[in-house]
Tab-separated table of C-alpha atoms in Angstrom:
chain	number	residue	atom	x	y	z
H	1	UNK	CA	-24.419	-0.750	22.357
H	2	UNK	CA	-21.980	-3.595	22.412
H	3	UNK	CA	-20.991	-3.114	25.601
H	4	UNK	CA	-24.657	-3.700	26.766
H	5	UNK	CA	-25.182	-0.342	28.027
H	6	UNK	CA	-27.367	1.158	24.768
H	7	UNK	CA	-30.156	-0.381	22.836
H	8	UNK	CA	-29.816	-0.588	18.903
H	9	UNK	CA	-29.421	-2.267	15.653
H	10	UNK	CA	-26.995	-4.394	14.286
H	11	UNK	CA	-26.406	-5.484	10.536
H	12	UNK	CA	-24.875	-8.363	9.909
H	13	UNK	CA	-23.942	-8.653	6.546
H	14	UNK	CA	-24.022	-12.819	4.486
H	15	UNK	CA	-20.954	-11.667	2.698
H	16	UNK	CA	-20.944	-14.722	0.212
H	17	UNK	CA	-18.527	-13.988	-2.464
H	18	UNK	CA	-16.354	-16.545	-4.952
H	19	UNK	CA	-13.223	-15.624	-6.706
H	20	UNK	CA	-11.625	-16.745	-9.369
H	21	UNK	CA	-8.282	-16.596	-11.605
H	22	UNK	CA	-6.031	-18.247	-14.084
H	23	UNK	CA	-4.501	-17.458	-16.861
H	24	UNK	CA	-0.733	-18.291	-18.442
H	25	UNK	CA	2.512	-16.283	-19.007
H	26	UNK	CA	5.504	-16.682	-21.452
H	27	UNK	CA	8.490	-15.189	-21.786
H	28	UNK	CA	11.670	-14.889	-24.022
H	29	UNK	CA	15.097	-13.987	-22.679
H	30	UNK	CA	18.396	-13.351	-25.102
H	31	UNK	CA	21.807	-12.022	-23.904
H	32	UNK	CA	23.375	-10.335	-27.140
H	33	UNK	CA	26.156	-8.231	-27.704
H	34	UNK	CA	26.199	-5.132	-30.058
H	35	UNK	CA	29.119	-2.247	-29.858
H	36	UNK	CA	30.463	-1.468	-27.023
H	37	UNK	CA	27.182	-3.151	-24.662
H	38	UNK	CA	26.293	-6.540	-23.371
H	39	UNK	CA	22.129	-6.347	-24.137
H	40	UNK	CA	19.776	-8.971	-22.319
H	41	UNK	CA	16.115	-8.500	-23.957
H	42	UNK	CA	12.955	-9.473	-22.873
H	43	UNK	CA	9.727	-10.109	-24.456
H	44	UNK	CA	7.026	-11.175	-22.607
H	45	UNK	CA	3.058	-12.110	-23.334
H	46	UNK	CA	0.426	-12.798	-20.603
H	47	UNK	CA	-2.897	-13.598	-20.474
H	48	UNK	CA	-5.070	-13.430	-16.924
H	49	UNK	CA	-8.757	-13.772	-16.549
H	50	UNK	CA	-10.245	-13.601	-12.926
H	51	UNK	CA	-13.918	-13.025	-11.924
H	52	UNK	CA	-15.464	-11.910	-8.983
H	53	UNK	CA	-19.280	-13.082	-7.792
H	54	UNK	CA	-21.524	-11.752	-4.734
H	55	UNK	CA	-24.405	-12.695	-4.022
H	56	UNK	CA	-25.199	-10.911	0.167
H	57	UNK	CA	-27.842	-9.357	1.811
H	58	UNK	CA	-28.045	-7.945	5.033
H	59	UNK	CA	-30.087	-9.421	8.491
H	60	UNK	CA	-31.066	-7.324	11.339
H	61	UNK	CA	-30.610	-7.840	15.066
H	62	UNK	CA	-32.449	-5.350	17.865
H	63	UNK	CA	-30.462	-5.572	20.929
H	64	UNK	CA	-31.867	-4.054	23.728
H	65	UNK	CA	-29.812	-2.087	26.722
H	66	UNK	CA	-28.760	-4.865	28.625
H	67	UNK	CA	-27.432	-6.473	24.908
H	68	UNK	CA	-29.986	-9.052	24.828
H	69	UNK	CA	-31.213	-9.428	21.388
H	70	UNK	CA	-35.061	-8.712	21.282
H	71	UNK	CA	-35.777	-9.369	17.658
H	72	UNK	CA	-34.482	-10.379	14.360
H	73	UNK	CA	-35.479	-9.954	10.705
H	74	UNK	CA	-33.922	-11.993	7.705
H	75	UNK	CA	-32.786	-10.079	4.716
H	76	UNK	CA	-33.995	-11.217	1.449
H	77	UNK	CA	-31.103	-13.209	-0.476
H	78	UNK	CA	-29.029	-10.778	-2.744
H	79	UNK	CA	-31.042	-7.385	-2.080
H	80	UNK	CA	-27.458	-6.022	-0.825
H	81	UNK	CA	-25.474	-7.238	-3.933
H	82	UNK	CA	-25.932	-9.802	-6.381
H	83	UNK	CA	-23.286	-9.366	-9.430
H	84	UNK	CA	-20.865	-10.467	-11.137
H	85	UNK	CA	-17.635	-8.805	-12.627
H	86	UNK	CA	-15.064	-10.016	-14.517
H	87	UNK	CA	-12.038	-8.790	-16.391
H	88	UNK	CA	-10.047	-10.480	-19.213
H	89	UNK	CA	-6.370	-8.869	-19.684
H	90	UNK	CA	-3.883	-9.484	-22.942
H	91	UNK	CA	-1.012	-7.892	-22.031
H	92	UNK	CA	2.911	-7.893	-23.917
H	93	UNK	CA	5.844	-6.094	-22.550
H	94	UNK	CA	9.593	-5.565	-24.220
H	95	UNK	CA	12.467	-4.891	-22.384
H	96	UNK	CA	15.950	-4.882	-22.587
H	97	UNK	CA	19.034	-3.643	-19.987
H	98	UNK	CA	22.261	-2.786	-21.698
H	99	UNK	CA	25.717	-2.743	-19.848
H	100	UNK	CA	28.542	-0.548	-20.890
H	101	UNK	CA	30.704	-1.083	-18.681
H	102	UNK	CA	29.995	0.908	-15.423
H	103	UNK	CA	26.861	1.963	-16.752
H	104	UNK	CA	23.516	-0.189	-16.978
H	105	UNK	CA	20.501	1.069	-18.703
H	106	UNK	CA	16.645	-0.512	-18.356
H	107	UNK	CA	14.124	0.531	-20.790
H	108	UNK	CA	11.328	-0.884	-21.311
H	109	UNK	CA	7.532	-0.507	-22.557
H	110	UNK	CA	3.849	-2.398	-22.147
H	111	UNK	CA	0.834	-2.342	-23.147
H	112	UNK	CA	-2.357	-4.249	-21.937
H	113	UNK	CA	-6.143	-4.624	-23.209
H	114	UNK	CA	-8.885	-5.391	-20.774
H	115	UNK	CA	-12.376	-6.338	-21.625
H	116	UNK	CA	-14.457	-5.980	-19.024
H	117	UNK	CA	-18.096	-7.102	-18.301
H	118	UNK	CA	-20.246	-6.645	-15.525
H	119	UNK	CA	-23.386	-8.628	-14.506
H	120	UNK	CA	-25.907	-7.334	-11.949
H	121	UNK	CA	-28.875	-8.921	-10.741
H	122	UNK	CA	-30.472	-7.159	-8.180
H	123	UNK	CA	-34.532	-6.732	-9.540
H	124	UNK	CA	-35.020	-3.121	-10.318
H	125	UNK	CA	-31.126	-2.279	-11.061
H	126	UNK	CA	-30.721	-5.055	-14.060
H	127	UNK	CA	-27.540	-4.182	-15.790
H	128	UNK	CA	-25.599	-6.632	-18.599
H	129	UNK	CA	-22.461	-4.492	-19.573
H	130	UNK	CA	-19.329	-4.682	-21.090
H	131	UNK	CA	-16.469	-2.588	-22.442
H	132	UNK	CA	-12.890	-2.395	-23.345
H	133	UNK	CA	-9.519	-0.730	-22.763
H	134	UNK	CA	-6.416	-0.375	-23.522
H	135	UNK	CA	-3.218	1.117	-21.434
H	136	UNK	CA	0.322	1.563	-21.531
H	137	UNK	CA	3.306	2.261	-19.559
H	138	UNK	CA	7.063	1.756	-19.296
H	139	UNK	CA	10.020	3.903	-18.768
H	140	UNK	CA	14.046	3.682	-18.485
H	141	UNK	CA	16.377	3.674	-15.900
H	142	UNK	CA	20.139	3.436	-14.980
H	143	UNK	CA	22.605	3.204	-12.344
H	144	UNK	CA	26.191	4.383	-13.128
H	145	UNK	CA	29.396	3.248	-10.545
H	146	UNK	CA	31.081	6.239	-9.965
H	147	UNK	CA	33.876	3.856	-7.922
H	148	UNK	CA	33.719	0.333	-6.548
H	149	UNK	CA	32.540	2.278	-3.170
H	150	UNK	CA	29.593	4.564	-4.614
H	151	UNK	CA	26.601	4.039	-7.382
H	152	UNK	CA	24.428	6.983	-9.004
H	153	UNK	CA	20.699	5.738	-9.555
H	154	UNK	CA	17.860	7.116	-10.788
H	155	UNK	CA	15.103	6.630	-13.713
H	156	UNK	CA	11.159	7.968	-15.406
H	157	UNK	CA	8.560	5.502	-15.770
H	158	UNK	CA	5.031	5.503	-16.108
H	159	UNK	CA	2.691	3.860	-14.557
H	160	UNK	CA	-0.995	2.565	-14.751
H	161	UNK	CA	-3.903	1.126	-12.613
H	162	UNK	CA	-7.310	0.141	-14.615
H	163	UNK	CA	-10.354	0.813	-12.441
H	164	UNK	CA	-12.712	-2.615	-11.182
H	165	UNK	CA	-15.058	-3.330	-14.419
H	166	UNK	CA	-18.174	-2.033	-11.983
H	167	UNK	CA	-16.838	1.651	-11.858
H	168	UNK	CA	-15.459	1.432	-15.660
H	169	UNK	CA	-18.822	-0.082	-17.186
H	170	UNK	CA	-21.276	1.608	-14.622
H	171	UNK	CA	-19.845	4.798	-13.523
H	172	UNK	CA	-17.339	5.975	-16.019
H	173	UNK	CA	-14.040	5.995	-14.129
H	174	UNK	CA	-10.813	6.314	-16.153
H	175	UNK	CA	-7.687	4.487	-15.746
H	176	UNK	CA	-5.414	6.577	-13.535
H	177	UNK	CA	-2.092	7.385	-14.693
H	178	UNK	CA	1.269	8.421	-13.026
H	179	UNK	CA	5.023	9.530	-13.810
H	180	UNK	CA	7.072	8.927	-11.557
H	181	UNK	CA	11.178	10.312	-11.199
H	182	UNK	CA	13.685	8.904	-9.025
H	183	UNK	CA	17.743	10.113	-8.486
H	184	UNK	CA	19.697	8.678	-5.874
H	185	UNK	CA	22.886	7.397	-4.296
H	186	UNK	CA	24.302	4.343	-2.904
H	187	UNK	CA	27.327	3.699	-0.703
H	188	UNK	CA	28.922	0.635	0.694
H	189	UNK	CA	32.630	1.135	2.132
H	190	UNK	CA	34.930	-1.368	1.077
H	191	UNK	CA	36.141	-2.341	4.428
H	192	UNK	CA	33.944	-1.402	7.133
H	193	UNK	CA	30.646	-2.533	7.385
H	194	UNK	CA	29.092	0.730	6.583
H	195	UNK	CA	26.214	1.547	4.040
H	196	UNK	CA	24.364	4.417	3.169
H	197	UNK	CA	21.451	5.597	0.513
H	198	UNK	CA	20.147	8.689	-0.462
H	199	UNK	CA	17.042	9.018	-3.229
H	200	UNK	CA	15.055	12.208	-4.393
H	201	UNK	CA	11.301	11.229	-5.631
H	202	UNK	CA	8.479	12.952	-7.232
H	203	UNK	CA	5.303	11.111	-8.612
H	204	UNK	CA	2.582	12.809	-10.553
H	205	UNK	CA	-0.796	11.089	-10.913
H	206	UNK	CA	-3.732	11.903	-13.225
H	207	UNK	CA	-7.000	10.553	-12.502
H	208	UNK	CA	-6.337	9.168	-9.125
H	209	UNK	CA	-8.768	6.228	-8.353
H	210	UNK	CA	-9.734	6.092	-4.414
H	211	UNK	CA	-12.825	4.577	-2.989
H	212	UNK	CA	-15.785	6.543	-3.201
H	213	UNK	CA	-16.745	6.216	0.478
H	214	UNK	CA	-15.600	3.995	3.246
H	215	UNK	CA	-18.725	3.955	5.197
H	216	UNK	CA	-21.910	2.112	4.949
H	217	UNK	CA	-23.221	2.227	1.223
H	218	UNK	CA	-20.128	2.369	-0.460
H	219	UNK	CA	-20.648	1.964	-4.339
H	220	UNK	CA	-17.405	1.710	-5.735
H	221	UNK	CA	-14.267	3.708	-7.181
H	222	UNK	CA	-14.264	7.187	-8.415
H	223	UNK	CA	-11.256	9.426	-9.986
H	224	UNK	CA	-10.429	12.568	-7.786
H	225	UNK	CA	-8.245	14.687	-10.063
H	226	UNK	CA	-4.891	15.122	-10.406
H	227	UNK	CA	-2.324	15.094	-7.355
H	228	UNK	CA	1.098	14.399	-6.515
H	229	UNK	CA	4.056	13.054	-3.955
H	230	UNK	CA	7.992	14.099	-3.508
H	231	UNK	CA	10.248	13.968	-0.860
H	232	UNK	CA	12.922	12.542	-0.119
H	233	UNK	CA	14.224	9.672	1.610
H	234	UNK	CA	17.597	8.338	3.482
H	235	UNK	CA	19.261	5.398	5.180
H	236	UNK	CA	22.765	4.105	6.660
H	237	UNK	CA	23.012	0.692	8.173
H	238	UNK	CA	26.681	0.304	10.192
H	239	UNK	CA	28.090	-2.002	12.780
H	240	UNK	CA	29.336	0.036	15.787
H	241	UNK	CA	30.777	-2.714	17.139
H	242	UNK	CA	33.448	-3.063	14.460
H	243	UNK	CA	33.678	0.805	13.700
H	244	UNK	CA	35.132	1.237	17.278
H	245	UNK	CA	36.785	-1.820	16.720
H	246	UNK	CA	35.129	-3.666	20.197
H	247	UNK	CA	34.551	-7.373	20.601
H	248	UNK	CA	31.172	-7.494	20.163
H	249	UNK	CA	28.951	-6.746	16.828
H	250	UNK	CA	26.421	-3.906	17.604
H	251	UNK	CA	24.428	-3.780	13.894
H	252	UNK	CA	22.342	-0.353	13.961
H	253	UNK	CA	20.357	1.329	11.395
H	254	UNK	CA	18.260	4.580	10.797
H	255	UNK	CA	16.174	5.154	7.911
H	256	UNK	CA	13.931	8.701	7.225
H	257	UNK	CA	11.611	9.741	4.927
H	258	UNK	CA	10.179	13.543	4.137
H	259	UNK	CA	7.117	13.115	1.969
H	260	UNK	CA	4.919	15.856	0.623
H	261	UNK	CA	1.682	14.395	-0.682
H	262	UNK	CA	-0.581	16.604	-2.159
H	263	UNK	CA	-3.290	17.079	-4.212
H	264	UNK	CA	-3.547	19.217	-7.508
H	265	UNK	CA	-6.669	20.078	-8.459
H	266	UNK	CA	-10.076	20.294	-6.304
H	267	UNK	CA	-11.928	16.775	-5.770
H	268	UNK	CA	-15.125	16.565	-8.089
H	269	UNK	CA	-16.729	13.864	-4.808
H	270	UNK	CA	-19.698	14.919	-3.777
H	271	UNK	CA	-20.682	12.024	-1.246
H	272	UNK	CA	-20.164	13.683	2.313
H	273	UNK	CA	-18.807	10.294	3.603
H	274	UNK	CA	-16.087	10.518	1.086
H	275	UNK	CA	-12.662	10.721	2.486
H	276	UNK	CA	-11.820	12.796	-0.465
H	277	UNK	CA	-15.080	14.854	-0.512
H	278	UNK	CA	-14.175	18.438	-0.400
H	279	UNK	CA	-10.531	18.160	-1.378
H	280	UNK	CA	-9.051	21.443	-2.587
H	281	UNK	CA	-6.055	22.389	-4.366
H	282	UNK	CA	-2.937	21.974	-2.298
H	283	UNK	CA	-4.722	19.984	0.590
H	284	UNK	CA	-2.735	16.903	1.793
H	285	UNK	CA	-3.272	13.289	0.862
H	286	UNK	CA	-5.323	11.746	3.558
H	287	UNK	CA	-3.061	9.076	5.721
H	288	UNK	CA	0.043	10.097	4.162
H	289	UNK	CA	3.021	10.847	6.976
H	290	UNK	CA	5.036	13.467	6.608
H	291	UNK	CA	7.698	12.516	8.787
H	292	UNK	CA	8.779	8.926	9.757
H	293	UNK	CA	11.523	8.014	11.144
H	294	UNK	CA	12.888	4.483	12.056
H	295	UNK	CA	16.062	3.456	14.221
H	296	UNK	CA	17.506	0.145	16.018
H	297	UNK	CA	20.748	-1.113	17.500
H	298	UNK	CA	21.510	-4.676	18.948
H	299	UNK	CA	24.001	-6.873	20.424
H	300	UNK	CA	25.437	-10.085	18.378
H	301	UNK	CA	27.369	-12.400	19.934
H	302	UNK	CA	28.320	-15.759	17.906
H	303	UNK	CA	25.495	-17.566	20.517
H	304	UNK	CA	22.757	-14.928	21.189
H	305	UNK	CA	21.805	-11.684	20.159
H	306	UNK	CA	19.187	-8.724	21.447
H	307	UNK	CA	17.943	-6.071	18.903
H	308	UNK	CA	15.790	-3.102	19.623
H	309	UNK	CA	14.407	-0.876	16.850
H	310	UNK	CA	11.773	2.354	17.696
H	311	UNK	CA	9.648	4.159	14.763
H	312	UNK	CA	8.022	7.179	15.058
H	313	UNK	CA	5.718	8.729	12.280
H	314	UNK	CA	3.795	11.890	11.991
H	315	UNK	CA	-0.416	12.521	12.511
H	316	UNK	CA	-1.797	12.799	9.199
H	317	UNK	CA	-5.362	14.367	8.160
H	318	UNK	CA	-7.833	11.463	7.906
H	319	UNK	CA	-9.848	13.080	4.596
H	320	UNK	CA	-8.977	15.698	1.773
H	321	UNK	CA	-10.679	18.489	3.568
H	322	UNK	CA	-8.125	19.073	5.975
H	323	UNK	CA	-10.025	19.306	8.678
H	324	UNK	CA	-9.184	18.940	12.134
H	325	UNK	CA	-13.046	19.057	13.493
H	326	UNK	CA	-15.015	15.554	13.661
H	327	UNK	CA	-17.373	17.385	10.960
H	328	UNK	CA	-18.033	15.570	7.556
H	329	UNK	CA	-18.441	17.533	4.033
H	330	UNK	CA	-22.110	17.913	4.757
H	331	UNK	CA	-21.689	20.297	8.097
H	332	UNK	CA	-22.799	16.414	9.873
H	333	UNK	CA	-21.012	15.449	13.114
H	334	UNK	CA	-18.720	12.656	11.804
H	335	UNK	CA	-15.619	10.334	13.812
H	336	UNK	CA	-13.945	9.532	10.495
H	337	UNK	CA	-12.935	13.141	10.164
H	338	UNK	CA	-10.058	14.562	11.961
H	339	UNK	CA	-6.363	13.410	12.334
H	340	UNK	CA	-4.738	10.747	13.597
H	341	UNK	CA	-2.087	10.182	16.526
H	342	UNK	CA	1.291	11.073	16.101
H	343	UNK	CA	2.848	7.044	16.386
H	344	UNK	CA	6.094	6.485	18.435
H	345	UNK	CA	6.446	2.273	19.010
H	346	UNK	CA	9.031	0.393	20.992
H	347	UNK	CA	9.707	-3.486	19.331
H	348	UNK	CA	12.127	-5.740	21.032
H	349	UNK	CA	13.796	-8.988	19.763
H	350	UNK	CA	16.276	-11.944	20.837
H	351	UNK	CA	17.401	-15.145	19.976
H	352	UNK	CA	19.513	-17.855	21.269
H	353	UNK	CA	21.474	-20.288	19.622
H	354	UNK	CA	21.123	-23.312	21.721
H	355	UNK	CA	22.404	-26.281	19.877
H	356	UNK	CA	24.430	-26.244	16.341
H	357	UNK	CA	20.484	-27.079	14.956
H	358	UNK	CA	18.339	-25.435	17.853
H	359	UNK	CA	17.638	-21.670	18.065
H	360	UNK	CA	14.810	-19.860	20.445
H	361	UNK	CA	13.961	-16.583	19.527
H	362	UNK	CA	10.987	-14.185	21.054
H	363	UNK	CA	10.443	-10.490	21.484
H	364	UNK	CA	7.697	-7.583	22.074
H	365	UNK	CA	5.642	-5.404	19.470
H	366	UNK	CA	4.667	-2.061	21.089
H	367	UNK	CA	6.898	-3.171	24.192
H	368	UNK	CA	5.913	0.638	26.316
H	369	UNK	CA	1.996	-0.984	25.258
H	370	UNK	CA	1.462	2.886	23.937
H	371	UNK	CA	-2.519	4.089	22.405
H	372	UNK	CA	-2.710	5.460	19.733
H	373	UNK	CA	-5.010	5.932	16.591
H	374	UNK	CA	-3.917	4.751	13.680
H	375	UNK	CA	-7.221	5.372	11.379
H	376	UNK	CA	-10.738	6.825	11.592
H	377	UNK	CA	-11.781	4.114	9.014
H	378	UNK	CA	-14.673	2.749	7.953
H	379	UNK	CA	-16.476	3.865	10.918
H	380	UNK	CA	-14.502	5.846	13.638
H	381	UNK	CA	-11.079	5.822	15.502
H	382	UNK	CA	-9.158	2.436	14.920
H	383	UNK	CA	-6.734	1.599	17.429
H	384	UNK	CA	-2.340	0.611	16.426
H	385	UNK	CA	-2.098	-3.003	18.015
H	386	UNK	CA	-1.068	-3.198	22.025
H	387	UNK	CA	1.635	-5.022	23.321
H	388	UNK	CA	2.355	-8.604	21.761
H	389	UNK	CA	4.732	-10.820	23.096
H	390	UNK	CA	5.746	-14.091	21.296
H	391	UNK	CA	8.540	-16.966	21.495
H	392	UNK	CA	8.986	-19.841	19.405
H	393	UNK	CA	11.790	-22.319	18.411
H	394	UNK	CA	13.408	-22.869	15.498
């Protein structure tokens, strides 16, 4: 249809909407010592308030199979949304890092209250609500010097993330909480220009908020259960150049990460559009690589310099079904369902010092100008960007 070769209909959607927020933020800082540690504590208190107001309704265009439009009929004002939301947070937070010696400890802890209203307009679906809720999270970490070459990291926290006051008030979504673990490595020789990091992972979440559908009619946030993500992940940064002791700078990097994200208990979604409608047990996360894998090198002269850097990351299931057909949770023929391409991208880089003040620069995004699909959402296969070329001065 929008190449002019179909007849059909086309929504176009007023999408008037205002935004607002403000609020103010104060903070106390003291450096202490007690025993053997040097303490710096933190108390904080923040207030926000932000709103959000829509007020949209859809028109509709018949375009016939040349794409000339044959007809048009005005929506009526606010018959697609007409609310408004708005969320008042009180939040205070304590922390404090203590130093002994070549160890460093973080702990910390906050809580926050929200009251949260919700306005809607719409004749027929009148609602005036409001509610409250409170949340917490914190946690502690460290990072111990083992040497003045290598560090030891690593830490618990927990986090939080409130739902939007129209699926709190409306639909009765919880706040979804998460743990999260880290333990890693660091290493940066003392005389070569050599670094290197290595860090474990594993995050559990409870009462994961994702969008109840991503097609036409969406209606807010829901909780899917409980899932989680581990893996592992690794970099080294290094300057050939000076390694093989040569007279020009080559800086290179590689970076990987392994990621298993999962889910933990079957999806209670029941919309067929969902991308998490029939989730089960031990399906993967929608849109969540395994693999990915990044690497560049470059020349650096004191003048000019050339870098080139390639990334490649793994096809990922496009909903919580795990399905590899075009086939939604309702049996339906469906282009959001299915997996993505496999990405492999080529970016390019330079720059030229031409006076002490001057430099030019330019370079390539997706230099080979590979397809690929990057998403299947909100309404079929989404294409990664083509080739881009720029240059500018400096």
């Amino acid at each position: 249809m929008l190449r002019g070769e179909e007849q059909g209909i086309l929504n176009v959607r007023a999408n008037n909407r205002e935004f607002m927020l403000g609020g103010a933020e104060s903070a106390l800082h003291r450096r202490f010592s007690a025993g053997q540690a040097n303490h710096r504590l933190s108390l904080g208190l923040r207030y926000h308030l932000d709103q959000a107001r829509r007020f949209q309704w859809d028109d509709r265009y018949a375009v016939d199979a040349t794409g000339a439009m044959t007809a048009r009929q005005n929506g009526v004002p606010g018959s697609q949304d007409n609310r408004t939301e708005e969320t008042a947070a009180l939040a205070v937070w304590l922390q404090d890092r203590a130093e002994f010696g070549r160890l460093a400890v973080t702990g910390g802890i906050r809580y926050e209250n929200l009251q949260q209203a919700l306005k809607d307009r719409r004749p027929g679906r009148e609602k005036d609500l409001d509610g409250s809720m409170d949340l917490f999270g914190g946690g502690a970490g460290f990072t111990y010097a083992l040497d003045n070459t290598q560090t030891l990291f690593g830490g618990v926290y927990r986090g939080f993330s409130p739902p939007q006051p129209q699926a709190a008030l409306d639909t009765g979504v919880k706040e979804e909480t998460s743990l999260a673990v880290e333990l890693g490595t660091r290493f940066r020789s003392p005389t070569l220009p050599l670094r290197a990091e290595l860090t474990a992972f594993h995050t559990a979440f409870d009462d994961l908020i994702v969008r109840e559908s991503v097609g036409i009619g969406a209606s807010g946030d829901e909780n899917v259960g409980r899932a989680r993500t581990y893996g592992a992940e690794f970099a080294l940064r290094a300057d050939i150049g000076a390694l093989l002791d040569w007279t020009v700078s080559v800086p290179s990097f590689v970076s990987y990460t392994y990621t298993q994200a999962e889910l933990t208990s079957d999806t209670p979604s029941q919309d067929a559009q969902s991308i998490f409608s029939g989730g089960r047990k031990g399906a993967r996360i929608p849109y969540i690589p395994e693999h990915a894998l990044a690497l560049g090198t470059g020349l650096a002269f004191p003048r000019w310099g050339i870098h080139v850097q390639c990334s490649y990351s793994d096809k990922t299931f496009t909903t919580a079904s795990n399905t590899k057909e075009q086939i939604n949770a309702a049996g339906a023929p469906d282009a959001r369902f299915g997996v993505t391409d496999p990405i492999f991208v080529t970016d390019l880089s330079a720059e030229w010092k031409a006076t002490e003040t001057v430099k030019l620069f330019g370079g390539a995004q997706n230099l080979l100008n590979e397809e690929y699909m990057v998403a299947r959402h909100p309404h079929g296969p989404r294409p990664g960007s083509p080739l881009f070329a720029y240059a500018g001065v400096e």
